[in-house]
XYZ file of C-alpha atoms in Angstrom:
699
model
C 13.109 -23.415 -8.724
C 10.364 -25.501 -7.045
C 11.551 -24.708 -3.742
C 11.276 -21.022 -4.622
C 7.997 -21.043 -6.512
C 5.943 -23.260 -4.092
C 6.177 -21.058 -0.992
C 5.444 -17.902 -3.148
C 2.384 -19.667 -4.284
C 1.211 -19.941 -0.891
C 2.080 -16.343 -0.072
C 0.331 -15.138 -2.760
C -2.663 -17.331 -2.631
C -4.395 -19.588 -0.003
C -3.917 -23.138 1.333
C -7.606 -23.660 1.279
C -8.604 -24.993 -2.143
C -12.192 -23.765 -2.267
C -11.113 -20.173 -1.214
C -8.586 -20.332 -4.121
C -11.407 -21.490 -6.462
C -14.333 -19.351 -5.395
C -12.962 -16.241 -3.621
C -13.063 -13.329 -6.005
C -9.934 -11.703 -4.473
C -7.840 -14.242 -6.274
C -9.335 -13.061 -9.513
C -7.915 -9.651 -9.356
C -5.247 -8.864 -11.847
C -2.274 -8.496 -9.534
C -3.142 -11.458 -7.343
C -3.832 -13.798 -10.132
C -0.855 -12.807 -12.085
C 1.274 -13.695 -9.168
C -0.382 -17.021 -8.657
C -0.323 -18.009 -12.438
C 3.336 -16.948 -12.743
C 4.518 -19.117 -9.861
C 2.193 -22.033 -11.364
C 3.843 -21.847 -14.774
C 7.195 -22.134 -13.188
C 6.154 -25.022 -11.176
C 5.058 -26.778 -14.330
C 8.626 -26.451 -15.639
C 9.829 -28.537 -12.784
C 7.211 -31.335 -12.943
C 8.674 -33.231 -16.216
C 11.878 -33.464 -14.415
C 10.050 -34.934 -11.306
C 8.573 -37.512 -13.554
C 11.768 -38.466 -15.135
C 13.443 -39.007 -11.935
C 10.291 -40.847 -10.308
C 8.265 -42.147 -12.990
C 5.356 -43.434 -10.728
C 5.812 -40.624 -8.248
C 6.172 -43.029 -5.218
C 8.909 -40.942 -3.724
C 7.019 -37.614 -3.251
C 6.188 -36.310 0.077
C 2.562 -35.562 0.907
C 3.487 -32.011 1.095
C 4.774 -31.954 -2.585
C 1.601 -33.759 -3.497
C -0.615 -30.950 -1.956
C 1.372 -28.304 -3.619
C 0.809 -29.824 -7.098
C -2.810 -30.013 -6.319
C -2.675 -26.536 -5.227
C -0.933 -25.394 -8.593
C -3.514 -27.401 -10.463
C -6.047 -25.279 -8.981
C -4.643 -22.329 -10.554
C -4.246 -23.948 -13.982
C -8.163 -24.448 -13.666
C -8.649 -20.847 -12.944
C -6.555 -19.937 -15.828
C -8.186 -22.358 -18.245
C -11.559 -21.182 -17.047
C -10.978 -17.910 -18.755
C -10.939 -19.575 -22.062
C -14.000 -21.880 -21.407
C -15.922 -18.696 -20.526
C -14.963 -17.212 -24.048
C -15.675 -20.154 -25.837
C -19.180 -20.519 -24.357
C -19.860 -16.927 -25.287
C -19.497 -17.918 -28.918
C -18.090 -14.542 -29.663
C -14.762 -16.147 -30.847
C -15.051 -19.909 -30.302
C -11.947 -20.584 -32.181
C -9.675 -18.721 -29.819
C -6.449 -20.947 -28.994
C -5.155 -21.339 -25.438
C -1.385 -20.159 -25.351
C 0.914 -22.836 -25.967
C 2.495 -22.242 -22.586
C -0.525 -22.729 -20.778
C -1.602 -25.718 -22.843
C 1.585 -27.413 -21.864
C 1.498 -26.311 -18.455
C -1.882 -27.651 -17.774
C -1.074 -30.978 -19.436
C 1.673 -31.665 -17.440
C -0.272 -30.850 -14.343
C -2.802 -33.158 -15.483
C -0.362 -35.948 -16.256
C 1.132 -35.697 -12.698
C -2.479 -35.761 -11.192
C -3.306 -38.683 -13.277
C -0.356 -40.556 -12.015
C -1.297 -39.835 -8.619
C -4.718 -40.575 -9.175
C -3.762 -44.126 -10.540
C -1.316 -44.747 -7.548
C -4.184 -46.365 -5.655
C -2.228 -47.378 -2.662
C -0.271 -44.304 -1.754
C -2.028 -41.336 -3.099
C -5.736 -42.365 -3.059
C -7.364 -39.348 -1.597
C -10.736 -37.473 -2.483
C -8.996 -34.103 -2.892
C -6.571 -35.442 -5.465
C -9.534 -37.167 -7.418
C -11.771 -34.062 -7.374
C -8.913 -31.632 -8.459
C -7.974 -34.331 -11.088
C -11.535 -34.420 -12.358
C -11.893 -30.666 -12.333
C -8.565 -30.196 -14.353
C -9.762 -32.970 -16.670
C -12.760 -31.144 -17.496
C -10.995 -27.864 -17.914
C -8.328 -29.182 -20.221
C -11.116 -31.137 -22.377
C -13.097 -28.114 -22.751
C -10.492 -25.230 -23.247
C -7.699 -27.225 -24.923
C -9.455 -30.236 -26.686
C -12.828 -28.376 -27.263
C -14.614 -31.497 -26.284
C -18.430 -31.465 -26.020
C -18.707 -34.621 -24.143
C -21.049 -34.418 -21.238
C -19.216 -34.558 -17.733
C -20.217 -35.862 -14.584
C -21.230 -33.203 -11.871
C -18.415 -31.422 -10.165
C -19.785 -29.836 -6.915
C -18.039 -28.544 -3.870
C -19.583 -31.325 -1.832
C -16.427 -33.245 -1.646
C -14.018 -30.313 -1.241
C -15.866 -28.604 1.333
C -15.025 -31.442 3.802
C -11.215 -30.712 3.382
C -10.747 -27.166 4.563
C -7.433 -25.339 5.644
C -9.622 -22.581 7.272
C -11.830 -21.987 10.220
C -12.282 -25.400 11.910
C -11.069 -27.240 8.926
C -8.633 -30.170 9.416
C -6.818 -30.172 6.269
C -6.716 -33.585 4.620
C -8.818 -35.129 7.104
C -12.600 -34.886 6.467
C -14.855 -32.723 8.459
C -18.464 -34.006 9.350
C -21.272 -32.766 7.100
C -22.484 -30.414 9.795
C -19.008 -28.856 10.499
C -18.347 -28.538 6.794
C -21.549 -26.603 6.283
C -20.821 -24.381 9.253
C -17.611 -23.305 7.528
C -19.388 -22.560 4.199
C -19.342 -18.991 3.468
C -19.953 -18.835 -0.412
C -23.261 -17.493 -1.560
C -24.616 -20.449 -3.430
C -25.308 -24.010 -1.914
C -22.257 -26.380 -2.201
C -24.201 -28.936 -4.192
C -24.355 -26.560 -7.133
C -21.864 -27.059 -10.163
C -18.743 -25.287 -9.329
C -18.450 -23.521 -12.462
C -22.082 -22.823 -13.055
C -22.244 -19.981 -10.531
C -18.574 -18.854 -10.832
C -18.596 -18.483 -14.546
C -19.536 -14.809 -14.884
C -16.383 -13.172 -13.416
C -16.159 -9.425 -12.481
C -12.949 -9.202 -14.273
C -11.670 -10.995 -17.375
C -8.135 -12.367 -16.751
C -7.718 -13.375 -20.525
C -5.366 -10.627 -21.046
C -3.325 -11.428 -18.052
C -3.049 -14.892 -19.024
C -1.970 -14.142 -22.551
C 0.824 -11.711 -21.363
C 2.245 -14.244 -18.898
C 2.251 -16.921 -21.625
C 3.767 -14.952 -24.198
C 7.024 -16.832 -25.242
C 8.941 -13.401 -25.334
C 8.057 -12.652 -21.581
C 11.064 -14.458 -20.227
C 14.808 -14.187 -21.183
C 16.232 -17.370 -19.782
C 19.916 -17.018 -18.913
C 21.846 -19.415 -16.663
C 21.495 -18.444 -13.029
C 19.097 -15.725 -13.688
C 15.267 -15.277 -13.606
C 13.659 -12.487 -15.679
C 11.213 -10.447 -13.895
C 9.741 -8.885 -16.824
C 8.038 -6.247 -14.600
C 7.548 -3.621 -17.060
C 5.561 -5.980 -19.267
C 3.801 -8.267 -16.810
C 2.900 -6.339 -13.947
C 3.770 -2.728 -13.967
C 2.776 -1.126 -17.445
C 3.865 2.519 -17.370
C 1.208 5.216 -17.900
C 3.182 7.448 -19.668
C 5.656 7.535 -22.744
C 8.704 8.659 -20.749
C 10.077 5.247 -20.576
C 9.727 4.051 -24.071
C 13.603 2.930 -24.277
C 13.323 0.910 -20.813
C 14.894 -2.578 -21.000
C 13.605 -5.510 -19.022
C 14.977 -6.042 -15.578
C 17.064 -9.210 -15.419
C 18.191 -10.158 -11.936
C 20.111 -12.912 -10.175
C 18.238 -14.965 -7.685
C 18.810 -13.141 -4.605
C 17.948 -9.716 -5.986
C 15.072 -11.097 -7.675
C 13.548 -12.377 -4.294
C 14.415 -8.972 -2.842
C 12.435 -7.094 -5.553
C 9.646 -9.496 -5.578
C 9.414 -8.931 -1.713
C 9.367 -5.268 -2.291
C 6.540 -5.309 -4.575
C 4.356 -7.397 -2.341
C 5.071 -4.908 0.577
C 4.523 -1.867 -1.482
C 0.925 -3.069 -2.549
C 0.168 -3.233 1.145
C 2.231 -0.522 2.812
C 2.657 2.149 -0.028
C -0.788 1.761 -1.647
C -3.675 3.659 0.527
C -6.335 3.425 -2.134
C -6.791 0.022 -3.779
C -8.248 -0.880 -7.206
C -5.675 1.681 -8.735
C -2.303 -0.235 -9.200
C 0.871 0.871 -7.205
C 2.099 4.265 -8.617
C 5.219 4.289 -6.660
C 6.267 1.256 -8.599
C 4.712 2.092 -11.715
C 6.765 5.239 -11.791
C 10.050 4.038 -10.550
C 10.457 0.320 -10.905
C 10.490 0.377 -14.724
C 13.692 2.811 -14.518
C 15.732 0.439 -12.514
C 16.837 -1.519 -15.646
C 18.301 1.767 -17.015
C 19.545 3.520 -13.850
C 21.659 1.602 -11.631
C 21.085 3.814 -8.531
C 17.498 3.368 -8.789
C 17.933 -0.477 -8.714
C 20.324 -0.193 -5.544
C 17.943 2.095 -3.862
C 15.204 -0.372 -4.485
C 17.220 -3.136 -3.231
C 18.197 -0.972 -0.009
C 14.446 -0.284 0.591
C 13.630 -4.003 0.245
C 16.363 -5.218 2.619
C 15.159 -2.323 5.123
C 11.614 -3.493 4.904
C 12.704 -7.139 5.274
C 14.466 -6.243 8.412
C 11.226 -4.475 9.795
C 8.993 -7.629 8.646
C 11.468 -10.077 10.401
C 11.351 -8.184 13.560
C 7.601 -7.448 13.509
C 6.544 -10.237 15.856
C 9.518 -9.888 18.245
C 8.991 -7.870 21.395
C 10.904 -4.597 21.284
C 13.464 -4.654 23.772
C 14.069 -1.302 25.576
C 17.857 -0.364 25.585
C 17.491 2.479 27.906
C 15.171 5.229 29.099
C 15.532 7.401 25.935
C 13.356 5.502 23.836
C 16.157 4.153 21.592
C 15.209 1.485 19.042
C 16.292 -1.935 19.543
C 18.861 -3.812 17.408
C 16.229 -5.929 15.724
C 14.952 -2.421 14.100
C 18.298 -1.430 13.019
C 19.019 -1.785 9.179
C 20.541 -4.907 8.119
C 24.092 -5.023 6.552
C 22.697 -5.664 3.226
C 20.325 -2.506 3.587
C 23.362 -0.218 4.754
C 25.484 -1.456 1.709
C 22.978 -0.882 -0.818
C 21.979 2.599 0.809
C 25.847 3.471 0.590
C 26.155 2.322 -2.947
C 23.085 4.381 -3.977
C 24.614 7.607 -2.227
C 27.764 7.037 -4.115
C 26.035 6.480 -7.334
C 23.870 9.756 -7.376
C 26.601 11.893 -6.073
C 28.313 12.063 -9.462
C 24.947 12.691 -11.111
C 24.160 15.600 -8.645
C 27.619 17.161 -9.471
C 26.686 16.946 -13.099
C 23.291 18.657 -12.792
C 24.590 21.282 -10.504
C 27.202 22.255 -12.991
C 24.279 23.208 -15.591
C 22.708 21.719 -18.462
C 20.003 19.467 -17.069
C 20.080 15.992 -18.368
C 16.592 14.437 -18.092
C 18.193 10.965 -17.304
C 20.178 12.308 -14.481
C 17.155 14.375 -13.149
C 14.937 11.139 -13.112
C 17.759 8.974 -11.534
C 18.474 11.294 -8.690
C 14.760 12.305 -7.858
C 13.661 8.762 -7.944
C 16.682 7.384 -5.900
C 16.395 10.309 -3.471
C 12.791 9.615 -2.627
C 13.439 5.839 -2.138
C 16.239 6.936 0.278
C 13.879 9.247 2.171
C 11.573 6.057 2.571
C 14.605 3.976 3.500
C 15.070 6.424 6.590
C 11.418 6.419 7.655
C 11.786 3.678 10.260
C 14.944 5.208 11.863
C 14.713 7.757 14.722
C 17.159 10.042 13.117
C 16.345 12.847 10.695
C 17.915 11.200 7.435
C 14.608 11.117 5.800
C 14.140 14.813 6.291
C 17.597 15.569 4.603
C 16.698 13.720 1.460
C 13.426 15.758 1.383
C 15.491 18.928 1.555
C 17.713 17.712 -1.091
C 14.753 16.833 -3.574
C 13.178 20.201 -2.783
C 16.452 22.064 -3.646
C 16.913 20.005 -6.896
C 13.439 20.673 -8.092
C 13.492 24.303 -7.290
C 16.869 24.618 -9.372
C 15.292 22.944 -12.383
C 13.027 24.474 -14.929
C 9.421 23.887 -14.063
C 8.777 22.860 -17.688
C 11.269 20.076 -17.345
C 9.657 18.750 -14.287
C 6.071 19.147 -15.811
C 7.290 16.984 -18.745
C 8.424 14.090 -16.760
C 5.993 11.803 -15.038
C 8.282 10.456 -12.560
C 9.479 14.034 -11.537
C 5.948 15.150 -11.183
C 5.219 12.318 -8.892
C 8.464 13.086 -6.825
C 7.686 16.698 -6.662
C 4.215 16.083 -5.160
C 5.559 13.673 -2.519
C 8.619 15.877 -1.634
C 6.008 18.842 -1.053
C 3.937 16.519 1.076
C 6.843 15.227 3.004
C 7.828 18.998 3.618
C 4.703 19.837 5.602
C 5.644 20.338 9.129
C 2.417 19.153 10.430
C 3.094 15.746 9.314
C 6.115 15.061 11.150
C 7.450 15.030 14.850
C 10.907 16.253 15.714
C 12.093 17.823 12.587
C 14.923 20.386 13.031
C 14.716 22.117 9.744
C 11.937 24.539 8.833
C 9.633 23.892 6.058
C 10.082 25.318 2.771
C 6.135 25.643 2.408
C 6.589 23.655 -0.926
C 3.153 22.555 -1.189
C 1.832 25.945 -1.216
C 4.700 27.666 -3.070
C 4.454 25.238 -5.931
C 0.594 25.403 -6.060
C 0.322 21.675 -5.967
C -3.654 21.721 -5.831
C -6.250 24.504 -5.118
C -8.657 24.034 -2.051
C -11.571 22.957 -4.105
C -10.100 21.616 -7.339
C -7.717 18.852 -8.780
C -3.874 19.471 -8.733
C -1.754 20.563 -11.706
C 0.737 17.721 -11.312
C -1.204 15.723 -13.878
C -2.654 18.066 -16.347
C -2.993 15.832 -19.023
C -5.589 13.393 -17.409
C -8.936 13.841 -19.298
C -10.909 12.030 -16.794
C -11.719 12.529 -13.111
C -9.436 10.088 -11.277
C -7.157 10.012 -8.405
C -3.724 11.253 -9.066
C -0.721 8.639 -8.430
C 0.153 10.497 -5.377
C -3.502 10.307 -3.972
C -3.387 6.422 -4.435
C -0.172 6.122 -2.777
C -0.851 8.424 0.333
C -4.515 8.153 0.455
C -4.999 11.819 1.199
C -7.121 14.001 -1.193
C -4.806 16.833 -2.360
C -7.211 19.481 -1.779
C -7.524 18.579 1.762
C -3.665 18.531 1.963
C -3.753 22.061 0.768
C -5.846 23.254 3.777
C -3.662 21.269 6.209
C -0.570 22.793 4.420
C -1.996 26.392 5.190
C -2.720 25.457 8.572
C 0.789 24.060 9.301
C 2.390 27.222 7.613
C 0.185 29.306 10.115
C 1.330 27.616 13.103
C 4.906 27.543 11.894
C 5.009 31.301 11.000
C 3.600 32.147 14.306
C 6.415 30.052 16.008
C 9.130 31.596 13.938
C 8.232 35.521 13.711
C 5.070 35.411 16.089
C 2.993 36.648 13.156
C 1.413 35.538 9.893
C 2.939 36.662 6.623
C 0.931 38.751 4.081
C 1.282 36.072 1.373
C -0.093 33.313 3.689
C -3.044 35.575 4.769
C -3.750 36.360 1.148
C -3.818 32.809 0.123
C -6.166 31.928 2.904
C -8.416 34.846 2.260
C -8.474 33.992 -1.556
C -9.375 30.278 -0.775
C -11.990 31.395 1.987
C -13.653 33.823 -0.660
C -13.773 31.341 -3.143
C -15.617 28.815 -0.847
C -17.974 31.629 0.241
C -18.748 32.196 -3.638
C -19.542 28.737 -4.301
C -22.176 29.041 -1.527
C -21.105 25.962 0.318
C -22.182 27.428 3.523
C -25.494 29.150 2.919
C -25.399 31.250 6.155
C -22.532 33.374 4.699
C -24.731 34.558 1.909
C -26.528 36.926 4.210
C -24.712 40.439 3.616
C -25.449 41.245 7.467
C -23.221 38.181 8.387
C -20.715 38.918 5.813
C -19.880 42.366 7.110
C -18.935 40.570 10.428
C -16.486 38.507 8.644
C -14.062 41.151 7.124
C -11.651 40.831 10.145
C -11.787 36.927 10.188
C -8.567 35.389 11.979
C -6.815 32.791 9.947
C -7.898 30.049 12.365
C -11.652 30.948 11.605
C -10.921 30.948 7.890
C -9.309 27.497 8.117
C -11.969 26.188 10.261
C -14.528 27.255 7.498
C -12.434 25.636 4.664
C -12.446 22.466 6.673
C -15.911 22.365 7.597
C -16.936 23.073 3.878
C -14.451 20.899 2.213
C -16.258 18.399 -0.353
C -14.539 14.943 -1.201
C -13.290 14.782 -4.732
C -15.751 12.987 -7.263
C -13.036 10.407 -8.102
C -14.169 8.360 -5.290
C -17.155 7.546 -7.163
C -15.308 5.304 -9.543
C -14.249 2.866 -6.643
C -16.368 -0.162 -5.772
C -19.033 0.918 -3.181
C -17.275 -1.068 -0.405
C -13.931 0.439 -1.025
C -15.618 4.042 -1.648
C -17.190 3.713 1.675
C -13.939 3.022 3.371
C -12.112 5.866 1.591
C -14.751 8.296 2.446
C -14.677 7.083 5.982
C -10.909 7.722 6.082
C -11.135 11.162 4.580
C -13.782 12.044 7.161
C -11.389 10.935 9.882
C -8.548 13.084 8.473
C -10.894 16.353 8.261
C -12.089 15.738 11.950
C -8.485 15.338 12.943
C -7.419 18.442 11.079
C -10.135 20.374 13.155
C -8.937 19.006 16.236
C -5.274 19.920 15.407
C -6.346 23.304 14.472
C -8.278 23.886 17.780
C -5.182 22.428 19.914
C -2.852 24.513 18.091
C -0.634 21.945 16.569
C 1.782 19.457 18.237
C 3.718 22.213 19.784
C 0.823 23.061 22.137
C 0.358 21.814 25.600
C -2.555 19.175 25.284
C -3.569 19.728 28.926
C -4.781 23.186 28.310
C -8.567 22.853 28.109
C -10.213 23.973 24.771
C -13.103 26.404 24.835
C -16.430 24.726 26.127
C -17.989 24.540 22.614
C -14.914 23.130 20.910
C -14.259 20.756 23.829
C -17.544 19.195 23.549
C -17.265 18.685 19.706
C -13.481 17.505 20.022
C -14.558 14.858 22.587
C -17.135 13.530 20.356
C -14.841 13.629 17.245
C -12.123 11.792 19.282
C -14.537 8.863 20.207
C -15.762 8.695 16.513
C -12.293 8.744 15.075
C -11.237 5.903 17.352
C -14.144 3.852 16.300
C -13.887 4.611 12.642
C -10.065 4.090 12.515
C -10.798 0.854 14.231
C -13.128 -0.281 11.582
C -10.544 0.531 8.834
C -7.921 -1.554 10.469
C -10.635 -4.358 10.969
C -11.191 -4.163 6.941
C -7.391 -4.175 6.370
C -7.022 -7.324 8.442
C -9.991 -9.062 7.097
C -10.290 -7.753 3.666
C -7.048 -6.448 2.581
C -8.313 -2.796 2.211
C -5.262 -0.693 2.620
C -6.628 2.805 3.406
C -5.905 2.126 7.167
C -2.159 2.661 6.450
C -3.039 6.597 5.859
C -4.434 6.881 9.381
C -1.155 7.575 11.382
C -1.470 11.283 11.617
C -5.034 11.174 12.593
C -4.274 8.449 15.177
C -1.547 10.663 16.581
C -4.030 13.803 16.961
C -6.335 11.388 18.799
C -3.581 10.050 21.187
C -2.343 13.682 21.824
C -5.906 14.641 22.983
C -5.821 11.355 25.185
C -3.941 13.400 27.821
C -7.424 14.559 28.892
C -9.183 11.230 27.959
C -7.198 8.341 29.464
C -9.988 5.882 29.014
C -9.190 5.745 25.176
C -5.296 5.376 25.572
C -5.155 1.484 25.393
C -7.537 1.387 22.338
C -4.978 3.964 20.619
C -2.159 1.775 21.523
C -3.951 -1.436 20.326
C -4.752 0.292 16.976
C -1.238 1.503 16.430
C -0.025 -2.003 17.242
C -2.430 -3.526 14.893
C -1.580 -1.213 12.191
C 2.187 -1.763 12.593
C 1.894 -5.579 12.470
C -0.313 -5.594 9.445
C 1.607 -2.903 7.305
C 5.079 -3.539 8.817
C 5.564 0.183 9.232
C 7.908 0.621 11.803
C 7.594 4.200 12.923
C 4.030 3.399 14.109
C 5.934 1.579 17.075
C 8.007 4.746 17.604
C 4.834 6.980 17.754
C 3.185 4.447 20.442
C 6.218 4.828 22.825
C 6.158 8.477 22.498
C 2.623 8.823 23.203
C 3.092 6.621 26.414
C 5.925 8.964 27.599
C 3.536 11.927 26.873
C 0.734 10.513 28.960
C 2.880 9.471 31.739
C 4.354 13.012 31.972
C 0.583 14.259 31.701
C -0.325 12.173 34.652
C 2.256 13.608 36.938
C 2.246 17.018 38.371
C 4.692 19.523 36.767
C 6.515 20.063 40.043
C 7.480 16.315 40.053
C 9.073 16.429 36.803
C 12.662 16.360 36.468
C 14.629 19.626 36.123
C 14.373 21.195 32.706
C 11.348 19.332 31.718
C 8.944 22.131 32.182
C 7.458 23.219 28.869
C 8.201 19.602 27.344
C 4.594 18.545 27.608
C 3.887 18.474 23.860
C 4.740 15.882 21.097
C 7.161 18.260 19.272
C 9.030 18.888 22.470
C 9.342 15.355 23.451
C 10.400 14.130 20.045
C 13.432 16.705 20.116
C 14.271 15.756 23.534
C 14.626 12.106 22.583
C 16.370 13.097 19.198
C 13.503 11.452 17.431
C 12.349 12.530 13.931
C 9.362 10.595 13.107
C 7.266 10.977 9.923
C 3.419 10.801 10.271
C 2.912 9.123 6.843
């Protein structure tokens, strides 16, 4: 157990003790819950270490440091109760027994290390022992004894970041140069960290609840429904806790970490994908196997992230390192077999809500499983979800939270503008199902009483109202390609949205009757252009922290500008070497430079601060890359951004896009007459994708 929880403490936390103590990112609910969870489990091992080695003379230095690291987490947890006691609102509040026992055994181990003068005499051990002793005396024993000042002057010399040398002391000058916290290091550590932005008392109480874990031989209880992923609805009131063996436990925990990075675009809002689907895994076996398949697939991607992709042939075939693992394929096949019988039952009539939830949720996970592949498996699952939703009474879909979430995701994945190389025509599901009006909030979550992001928006990062405009633009290009004209229904929808926009006076110039008389024969392109120019971001962004709100607004502006460029170009079916009109060309060039810089800053924030909105920038980057046929100086920067995003978010199809763009640029740089026979007319991303049998999602 120690071998499992110590590495996970490092993965969720930081080797640097001061960062762990003073960086507010580790006081966020999710991060802190992970840290304390592992620390509590480490505490269960410590009594056995003492029994086997009463004086701890046989411990390795690494094990000692891990105990010190876990003790810091205990201090953070106890600090919540010291704050509450200091506030005098409820001075009699009792620390949970589990945390009490855990902190005392940590203190006992540190005491033994502290007393072992010859072997473990080190300032770091002494300082953390003093800090934990203070926390236990204040939070557990309610001692009023004055304690000696505990500052960061000692710990600042032993850093595991920057130029720090770990357990070897830095000079005072070097230590000060590494100091990045807002208050001088000679201040009392807790005096300026006492007012926490987020009270973690509820998290500590929940983790220490004696009913949280159901201990069975050979099993770890994740308790995900209660511990980390409370459901936002009453659909899942009968859910049992998820009890898994060690290997499955490890896979699901890995999936949780990856989802918070790769499948959450707008932070500070939880992880809707897991909130909606993971609680169902204890009831529906196909959902659990689909989660395990996705976890194994993502593990393969992560394992190969730092390995140079080996080109197998000239046809952009992916290398073996990117192929799904045997475990992933096995779980995938088990899931397919599991939902087949449920599908037959649903198709025979008499919709069962349980079957519907299981099939829809598992199908969504299977489509995500296929994202890294070059084939169109993911698209086939989207087609299946749409067919099932259309054959089900809308009132049933509306009544189930997970069904509403899957419906919105399926409609979004169906938009042809957001993929390359798809062979199937779009169902226009986003427009047909009226997911969201151009200027309002969607119908997918009608019971929400406060302006907030929908679970879909948190997951994808795109505002639903902006997606509606892009969906109409995508439908326009698709109808022109298929039947060379725009349908009456699409034109009517566009005209209705355009008229509503004009009525709201977002563009004052159109209030002039003389100008309005010239707009009666507006083309669809012009109306979409006006809708994009006049689009207003949803007000829910104001509920975010200022820094995150700025990043989200930057991302949305990138998407809006990319949509305008996509509109002017004529989509990914158009030849990017054909020049735009002079006015649009100048605007497009300035937008491309701005997009490159803005997306670069979002990737910087992702790498340095953990903001995840950059994972929503693939489509915008592809739009920029498509225009780089005419602006070769930006090509390397686009490739660099794709590579950084792929490595940070472990999204494999970023790499497929990168290689496809390079092939496009090679052909753009060569005269058509030198191209291979039959290659004429292939100078567009859609044509290239189909030529190489690629089907790439741009989300």
